[in-house]
């Protein structure tokens, strides 16, 4: 019975309880009938799982342990989740249950892909032919899971990427520290790399992958890939932009999509900024169209000749972040275009050269610190805003990538309540998150190294990543 008490105390104190440690304790509980039944046949009847849930029961006044979402996925966590009455949980407890269930879901999904890879291994052992084994695996998975041929082929390829090409990513999925969305992002972003390089990139991003949105993770992956082999990245960039084109395609609803594919990154970023400026100028009090509709209409007017470039006040601007060595041609580290993401060194230097006569903001960094900020032409500006945009290049809400130049400056301590208009009390928030901060009752504070900690209405806290 001492082992049971230790287990209960571990759960109550938030200590990680692994399935292995639980199994060892279960074998000591030979005086408990439910323990014996569970060890003999844990899935024969519901009483087996009920017995396990009772063994890991916690104080009824605390329905959900504080560290539930930090427990390793496995039998113990599954039993605890099974025993929780969600209707009796508080808001913060429901969030912990949500995160714990997501860990379990990731754990089971990793096992599914392990099973698929196992089918492939079995076929290779039978036939000794890799191509035939792949075809056989796709056919079996397609029939077993009732998938289309294309979906089955995609699932098999993903499973083999995880198990054979990027086992570190599969390990993280099994442990529940990332989910399938993030695993797919890593696999897709490294597919063009040799296996050893792909594993090196994955190793660099894995420690923080679970705390990043797929958009943030994708941007970080692109930067690591660019910096891993700058020459190869430059060759691939030039090859891609050589294939730039415009595509018009019909939609099932009778509308049409107009796309510019493989455009140079800096020109796409400038075009997007120009459309935003035009749309905002047209968004008057009497204008009923949304900003998205206005952006689309301006783009179509420009392409059809109804609106000449430059009719809107100013042109598109470029917000560039690049280290001093790269700007001087002494290194080939990637740069960053706000609203787009990482770009190769050649593009960063070309932007700095080509935009000399147009309005663009710049931030020069050296060893991770901003050493110079400014704007390329004289116009009324606020030094405080430039400083804030330099230290926080994007909206400071968790996961948001809206460039700071397109954000509101929010008083962390409300101005109406005595908050000063100072650099330390201002932070960029996009219009959506700025409004939600006030609507939802969230608050935030600045942490060291440029990070922010948000507190939700339910009392949960989330930290943003340090700006690149």
CSV table of C-alpha atoms in Angstrom, one decimal, residues 121-426:
chain,number,residue,atom,x,y,z
A,121,UNK,CA,9.2,-3.1,-43.3
A,122,UNK,CA,7.2,-6.4,-43.5
A,123,UNK,CA,6.8,-6.0,-47.2
A,124,UNK,CA,10.5,-5.3,-47.7
A,125,UNK,CA,11.3,-8.5,-45.8
A,126,UNK,CA,8.9,-10.5,-47.9
A,127,UNK,CA,9.9,-9.2,-51.3
A,128,UNK,CA,13.3,-7.5,-50.9
A,129,UNK,CA,12.1,-4.9,-53.4
A,130,UNK,CA,11.7,-1.4,-52.1
A,131,UNK,CA,9.4,-0.1,-54.9
A,132,UNK,CA,7.2,-3.2,-54.7
A,133,UNK,CA,7.1,-2.9,-50.9
A,134,UNK,CA,5.9,0.7,-51.2
A,135,UNK,CA,3.1,-0.2,-53.6
A,136,UNK,CA,2.0,-3.1,-51.4
A,137,UNK,CA,2.0,-0.9,-48.3
A,138,UNK,CA,0.0,1.8,-50.0
A,139,UNK,CA,-2.6,-0.7,-51.2
A,140,UNK,CA,-2.9,-2.3,-47.8
A,141,UNK,CA,-3.2,1.0,-45.9
A,142,UNK,CA,-5.6,2.3,-48.5
A,143,UNK,CA,-7.9,-0.7,-48.0
A,144,UNK,CA,-7.5,-1.0,-44.2
A,145,UNK,CA,-8.2,2.7,-43.5
A,146,UNK,CA,-10.6,3.3,-46.4
A,147,UNK,CA,-8.5,6.0,-47.9
A,148,UNK,CA,-8.2,7.3,-51.5
A,149,UNK,CA,-5.1,6.2,-53.4
A,150,UNK,CA,-3.5,9.6,-53.1
A,151,UNK,CA,-4.3,9.9,-49.4
A,152,UNK,CA,-2.8,6.5,-48.7
A,153,UNK,CA,0.3,7.3,-50.6
A,154,UNK,CA,0.7,10.5,-48.7
A,155,UNK,CA,0.2,8.8,-45.3
A,156,UNK,CA,2.8,6.1,-46.2
A,157,UNK,CA,5.3,8.6,-47.4
A,158,UNK,CA,4.8,10.7,-44.2
A,159,UNK,CA,5.2,7.6,-42.0
A,160,UNK,CA,8.4,6.6,-43.6
A,161,UNK,CA,9.8,10.2,-43.4
A,162,UNK,CA,9.1,10.2,-39.7
A,163,UNK,CA,10.4,6.7,-38.9
A,164,UNK,CA,13.4,6.5,-41.2
A,165,UNK,CA,14.4,10.0,-42.3
A,166,UNK,CA,13.5,12.1,-39.2
A,167,UNK,CA,13.3,9.8,-36.2
A,168,UNK,CA,13.8,12.7,-33.8
A,169,UNK,CA,10.6,14.2,-35.0
A,170,UNK,CA,8.7,10.9,-34.5
A,171,UNK,CA,10.1,10.6,-31.0
A,172,UNK,CA,8.7,14.1,-30.2
A,173,UNK,CA,5.3,13.1,-31.6
A,174,UNK,CA,5.3,10.0,-29.5
A,175,UNK,CA,6.2,12.0,-26.4
A,176,UNK,CA,3.3,14.4,-27.2
A,177,UNK,CA,5.6,17.5,-27.3
A,178,UNK,CA,4.5,18.3,-30.8
A,179,UNK,CA,1.4,17.4,-32.8
A,180,UNK,CA,1.0,16.1,-36.3
A,181,UNK,CA,0.5,19.6,-37.8
A,182,UNK,CA,4.0,20.6,-36.5
A,183,UNK,CA,5.5,17.2,-37.6
A,184,UNK,CA,4.2,17.7,-41.1
A,185,UNK,CA,5.6,21.3,-41.2
A,186,UNK,CA,9.1,20.0,-40.3
A,187,UNK,CA,8.9,17.1,-42.8
A,188,UNK,CA,7.7,19.4,-45.6
A,189,UNK,CA,10.3,22.1,-44.9
A,190,UNK,CA,13.2,19.7,-45.0
A,191,UNK,CA,12.1,17.4,-47.9
A,192,UNK,CA,14.5,19.1,-50.3
A,193,UNK,CA,17.6,18.5,-48.1
A,194,UNK,CA,19.9,15.4,-47.9
A,195,UNK,CA,19.0,13.2,-45.0
A,196,UNK,CA,21.9,14.2,-42.8
A,197,UNK,CA,21.1,17.9,-43.4
A,198,UNK,CA,17.4,17.4,-42.7
A,199,UNK,CA,18.2,15.8,-39.4
A,200,UNK,CA,20.5,18.6,-38.5
A,201,UNK,CA,17.8,21.2,-39.2
A,202,UNK,CA,15.3,19.2,-37.2
A,203,UNK,CA,17.6,19.0,-34.2
A,204,UNK,CA,17.9,22.8,-34.2
A,205,UNK,CA,14.2,23.5,-34.2
A,206,UNK,CA,12.9,20.6,-32.1
A,207,UNK,CA,13.6,22.2,-28.6
A,208,UNK,CA,11.1,25.0,-29.2
A,209,UNK,CA,8.9,23.4,-31.9
A,210,UNK,CA,6.0,22.7,-29.5
A,211,UNK,CA,5.8,26.4,-28.4
A,212,UNK,CA,5.6,27.7,-31.9
A,213,UNK,CA,2.6,28.0,-34.3
A,214,UNK,CA,3.1,26.2,-37.6
A,215,UNK,CA,3.6,29.6,-39.2
A,216,UNK,CA,6.4,30.5,-36.8
A,217,UNK,CA,7.9,27.1,-37.0
A,218,UNK,CA,7.8,27.2,-40.8
A,219,UNK,CA,9.6,30.6,-40.8
A,220,UNK,CA,12.2,29.3,-38.4
A,221,UNK,CA,12.8,26.2,-40.5
A,222,UNK,CA,13.2,28.3,-43.6
A,223,UNK,CA,15.8,30.4,-41.9
A,224,UNK,CA,17.8,27.4,-40.6
A,225,UNK,CA,17.7,25.8,-44.1
A,226,UNK,CA,18.9,29.1,-45.7
A,227,UNK,CA,21.7,29.5,-43.2
A,228,UNK,CA,22.7,25.8,-43.5
A,229,UNK,CA,23.8,26.1,-47.1
A,230,UNK,CA,23.5,29.7,-48.4
A,231,UNK,CA,24.9,28.8,-51.9
A,232,UNK,CA,22.4,26.0,-52.5
A,233,UNK,CA,19.6,28.2,-51.2
A,234,UNK,CA,20.6,31.0,-53.6
A,235,UNK,CA,20.6,28.6,-56.5
A,236,UNK,CA,17.2,27.2,-55.6
A,237,UNK,CA,15.8,30.7,-55.2
A,238,UNK,CA,17.0,31.8,-58.6
A,239,UNK,CA,15.7,28.6,-60.3
A,240,UNK,CA,12.3,29.2,-58.6
A,241,UNK,CA,12.0,32.9,-59.6
A,242,UNK,CA,13.0,32.0,-63.2
A,243,UNK,CA,9.7,30.0,-63.3
A,244,UNK,CA,7.6,33.0,-62.1
A,245,UNK,CA,4.2,33.2,-63.8
A,246,UNK,CA,0.6,34.3,-63.5
A,247,UNK,CA,-2.1,31.7,-63.2
A,248,UNK,CA,-5.9,32.3,-63.6
A,249,UNK,CA,-8.1,29.4,-62.5
A,250,UNK,CA,-11.9,29.0,-62.1
A,251,UNK,CA,-13.4,28.0,-58.8
A,252,UNK,CA,-16.4,25.7,-58.3
A,253,UNK,CA,-18.5,28.8,-57.3
A,254,UNK,CA,-18.0,30.5,-60.6
A,255,UNK,CA,-15.5,33.0,-59.4
A,256,UNK,CA,-11.8,33.0,-60.3
A,257,UNK,CA,-8.4,33.0,-58.6
A,258,UNK,CA,-5.5,35.2,-60.0
A,259,UNK,CA,-2.2,34.1,-58.6
A,260,UNK,CA,1.4,35.3,-59.2
A,261,UNK,CA,3.5,32.2,-58.5
A,262,UNK,CA,7.3,32.1,-57.6
A,263,UNK,CA,7.6,35.9,-57.5
A,264,UNK,CA,10.8,37.4,-56.0
A,265,UNK,CA,10.2,37.7,-52.3
A,266,UNK,CA,11.1,41.4,-52.0
A,267,UNK,CA,8.7,42.4,-54.8
A,268,UNK,CA,5.9,40.3,-53.4
A,269,UNK,CA,6.4,41.9,-50.0
A,270,UNK,CA,6.4,45.3,-51.5
A,271,UNK,CA,3.3,44.6,-53.6
A,272,UNK,CA,1.4,43.3,-50.5
A,273,UNK,CA,2.3,46.4,-48.5
A,274,UNK,CA,1.2,48.6,-51.4
A,275,UNK,CA,-2.2,46.9,-51.6
A,276,UNK,CA,-2.6,47.3,-47.8
A,277,UNK,CA,-1.9,51.0,-48.0
A,278,UNK,CA,-4.4,51.5,-50.9
A,279,UNK,CA,-7.1,49.5,-49.1
A,280,UNK,CA,-6.7,51.5,-45.9
A,281,UNK,CA,-6.9,54.8,-47.7
A,282,UNK,CA,-10.2,53.7,-49.4
A,283,UNK,CA,-11.6,52.4,-46.1
A,284,UNK,CA,-13.6,55.6,-45.2
A,285,UNK,CA,-16.5,55.8,-42.9
A,286,UNK,CA,-19.0,55.3,-45.8
A,287,UNK,CA,-17.1,52.5,-47.4
A,288,UNK,CA,-19.0,49.2,-47.0
A,289,UNK,CA,-16.4,46.9,-48.5
A,290,UNK,CA,-14.1,45.0,-46.1
A,291,UNK,CA,-10.3,45.5,-46.2
A,292,UNK,CA,-9.9,42.1,-47.9
A,293,UNK,CA,-12.4,43.1,-50.6
A,294,UNK,CA,-10.7,46.4,-51.1
A,295,UNK,CA,-7.3,44.8,-51.4
A,296,UNK,CA,-8.7,42.4,-54.1
A,297,UNK,CA,-10.4,45.3,-55.9
A,298,UNK,CA,-7.3,47.4,-56.0
A,299,UNK,CA,-5.2,44.5,-57.3
A,300,UNK,CA,-7.7,43.8,-60.1
A,301,UNK,CA,-7.9,47.5,-60.9
A,302,UNK,CA,-4.1,47.7,-61.2
A,303,UNK,CA,-3.9,44.5,-63.4
A,304,UNK,CA,-6.8,45.6,-65.7
A,305,UNK,CA,-5.4,49.2,-66.1
A,306,UNK,CA,-8.2,51.0,-64.3
A,307,UNK,CA,-5.9,52.2,-61.7
A,308,UNK,CA,-2.4,53.4,-62.4
A,309,UNK,CA,0.5,52.5,-60.0
A,310,UNK,CA,1.3,55.4,-57.7
A,311,UNK,CA,-2.3,56.8,-57.6
A,312,UNK,CA,-2.4,55.8,-53.9
A,313,UNK,CA,-0.4,58.0,-51.6
A,314,UNK,CA,3.1,56.5,-51.4
A,315,UNK,CA,4.2,53.2,-52.7
A,316,UNK,CA,4.8,49.8,-51.2
A,317,UNK,CA,7.4,49.7,-48.5
A,318,UNK,CA,9.8,47.0,-47.4
A,319,UNK,CA,10.7,46.2,-43.7
A,320,UNK,CA,14.0,44.5,-43.8
A,321,UNK,CA,16.0,42.9,-40.9
A,322,UNK,CA,19.5,41.8,-41.7
A,323,UNK,CA,22.8,41.4,-39.7
A,324,UNK,CA,25.6,43.9,-40.2
A,325,UNK,CA,28.0,41.3,-41.7
A,326,UNK,CA,25.6,40.2,-44.4
A,327,UNK,CA,24.7,43.8,-45.3
A,328,UNK,CA,28.4,44.5,-45.7
A,329,UNK,CA,29.0,41.4,-47.8
A,330,UNK,CA,31.1,39.7,-45.2
A,331,UNK,CA,28.7,36.9,-44.5
A,332,UNK,CA,25.7,35.2,-46.2
A,333,UNK,CA,23.3,34.9,-43.4
A,334,UNK,CA,19.6,35.0,-44.2
A,335,UNK,CA,17.6,38.3,-43.8
A,336,UNK,CA,14.0,38.8,-42.8
A,337,UNK,CA,11.2,40.6,-44.6
A,338,UNK,CA,8.4,41.5,-42.3
A,339,UNK,CA,5.1,39.8,-43.3
A,340,UNK,CA,7.0,37.3,-45.5
A,341,UNK,CA,9.8,35.6,-43.5
A,342,UNK,CA,13.4,34.6,-44.1
A,343,UNK,CA,15.1,35.5,-47.5
A,344,UNK,CA,18.5,34.6,-48.8
A,345,UNK,CA,21.4,37.0,-48.2
A,346,UNK,CA,21.5,38.1,-51.9
A,347,UNK,CA,17.8,39.2,-51.7
A,348,UNK,CA,18.4,41.1,-48.4
A,349,UNK,CA,21.4,43.0,-50.0
A,350,UNK,CA,19.4,43.6,-53.2
A,351,UNK,CA,16.5,45.1,-51.2
A,352,UNK,CA,18.8,47.4,-49.4
A,353,UNK,CA,20.3,48.5,-52.7
A,354,UNK,CA,17.1,48.8,-54.8
A,355,UNK,CA,14.9,50.5,-52.4
A,356,UNK,CA,17.1,53.6,-51.8
A,357,UNK,CA,14.6,55.9,-53.5
A,358,UNK,CA,11.4,54.4,-52.0
A,359,UNK,CA,10.1,54.4,-48.5
A,360,UNK,CA,11.4,51.4,-46.6
A,361,UNK,CA,12.3,50.9,-42.9
A,362,UNK,CA,15.4,49.0,-41.8
A,363,UNK,CA,16.8,47.4,-38.7
A,364,UNK,CA,20.4,46.5,-38.7
A,365,UNK,CA,21.4,43.8,-36.2
A,366,UNK,CA,24.8,42.7,-34.8
A,367,UNK,CA,25.1,39.6,-32.7
A,368,UNK,CA,21.4,39.6,-32.1
A,369,UNK,CA,21.1,43.2,-31.0
A,370,UNK,CA,19.6,46.1,-32.9
A,371,UNK,CA,22.4,48.6,-33.7
A,372,UNK,CA,20.7,50.9,-36.1
A,373,UNK,CA,17.1,51.7,-37.2
A,374,UNK,CA,15.7,54.2,-39.5
A,375,UNK,CA,13.7,55.1,-42.6
A,376,UNK,CA,15.2,55.9,-46.0
A,377,UNK,CA,13.5,59.2,-46.6
A,378,UNK,CA,12.6,62.1,-44.3
A,379,UNK,CA,9.0,62.3,-43.2
A,380,UNK,CA,7.3,62.9,-39.9
A,381,UNK,CA,7.9,59.9,-37.6
A,382,UNK,CA,8.1,59.1,-33.9
A,383,UNK,CA,11.4,57.9,-32.5
A,384,UNK,CA,9.6,55.8,-29.9
A,385,UNK,CA,7.7,53.9,-32.6
A,386,UNK,CA,10.9,53.1,-34.5
A,387,UNK,CA,12.5,51.9,-31.3
A,388,UNK,CA,9.5,49.7,-30.4
A,389,UNK,CA,9.3,48.2,-33.9
A,390,UNK,CA,13.0,47.4,-33.8
A,391,UNK,CA,12.8,45.5,-30.5
A,392,UNK,CA,9.4,43.8,-31.4
A,393,UNK,CA,9.3,43.3,-35.2
A,394,UNK,CA,5.8,41.7,-35.1
A,395,UNK,CA,2.6,41.8,-33.0
A,396,UNK,CA,3.4,40.5,-29.5
A,397,UNK,CA,0.4,38.3,-29.2
A,398,UNK,CA,1.4,34.6,-29.0
A,399,UNK,CA,1.8,33.2,-32.5
A,400,UNK,CA,0.8,36.4,-34.4
A,401,UNK,CA,3.2,37.4,-37.3
A,402,UNK,CA,1.6,40.7,-38.3
A,403,UNK,CA,4.5,43.2,-38.9
A,404,UNK,CA,4.9,45.8,-36.2
A,405,UNK,CA,4.7,48.6,-38.8
A,406,UNK,CA,1.1,47.6,-39.5
A,407,UNK,CA,0.2,47.3,-35.8
A,408,UNK,CA,-1.3,49.7,-33.2
A,409,UNK,CA,1.0,50.7,-30.3
A,410,UNK,CA,-0.8,49.5,-27.2
A,411,UNK,CA,-0.3,50.9,-23.7
A,412,UNK,CA,0.3,47.8,-21.6
A,413,UNK,CA,-0.8,49.9,-18.6
A,414,UNK,CA,-3.8,51.9,-19.9
A,415,UNK,CA,-3.1,55.6,-20.5
A,416,UNK,CA,-6.5,56.4,-19.0
A,417,UNK,CA,-5.3,54.7,-15.8
A,418,UNK,CA,-2.1,56.6,-15.6
A,419,UNK,CA,0.0,54.5,-17.9
A,420,UNK,CA,2.9,56.5,-19.4
A,421,UNK,CA,3.5,56.9,-23.1
A,422,UNK,CA,7.0,55.4,-23.0
A,423,UNK,CA,8.9,52.7,-24.8
A,424,UNK,CA,8.7,50.5,-21.7
A,425,UNK,CA,4.9,50.7,-21.7
A,426,UNK,CA,4.2,50.4,-25.4
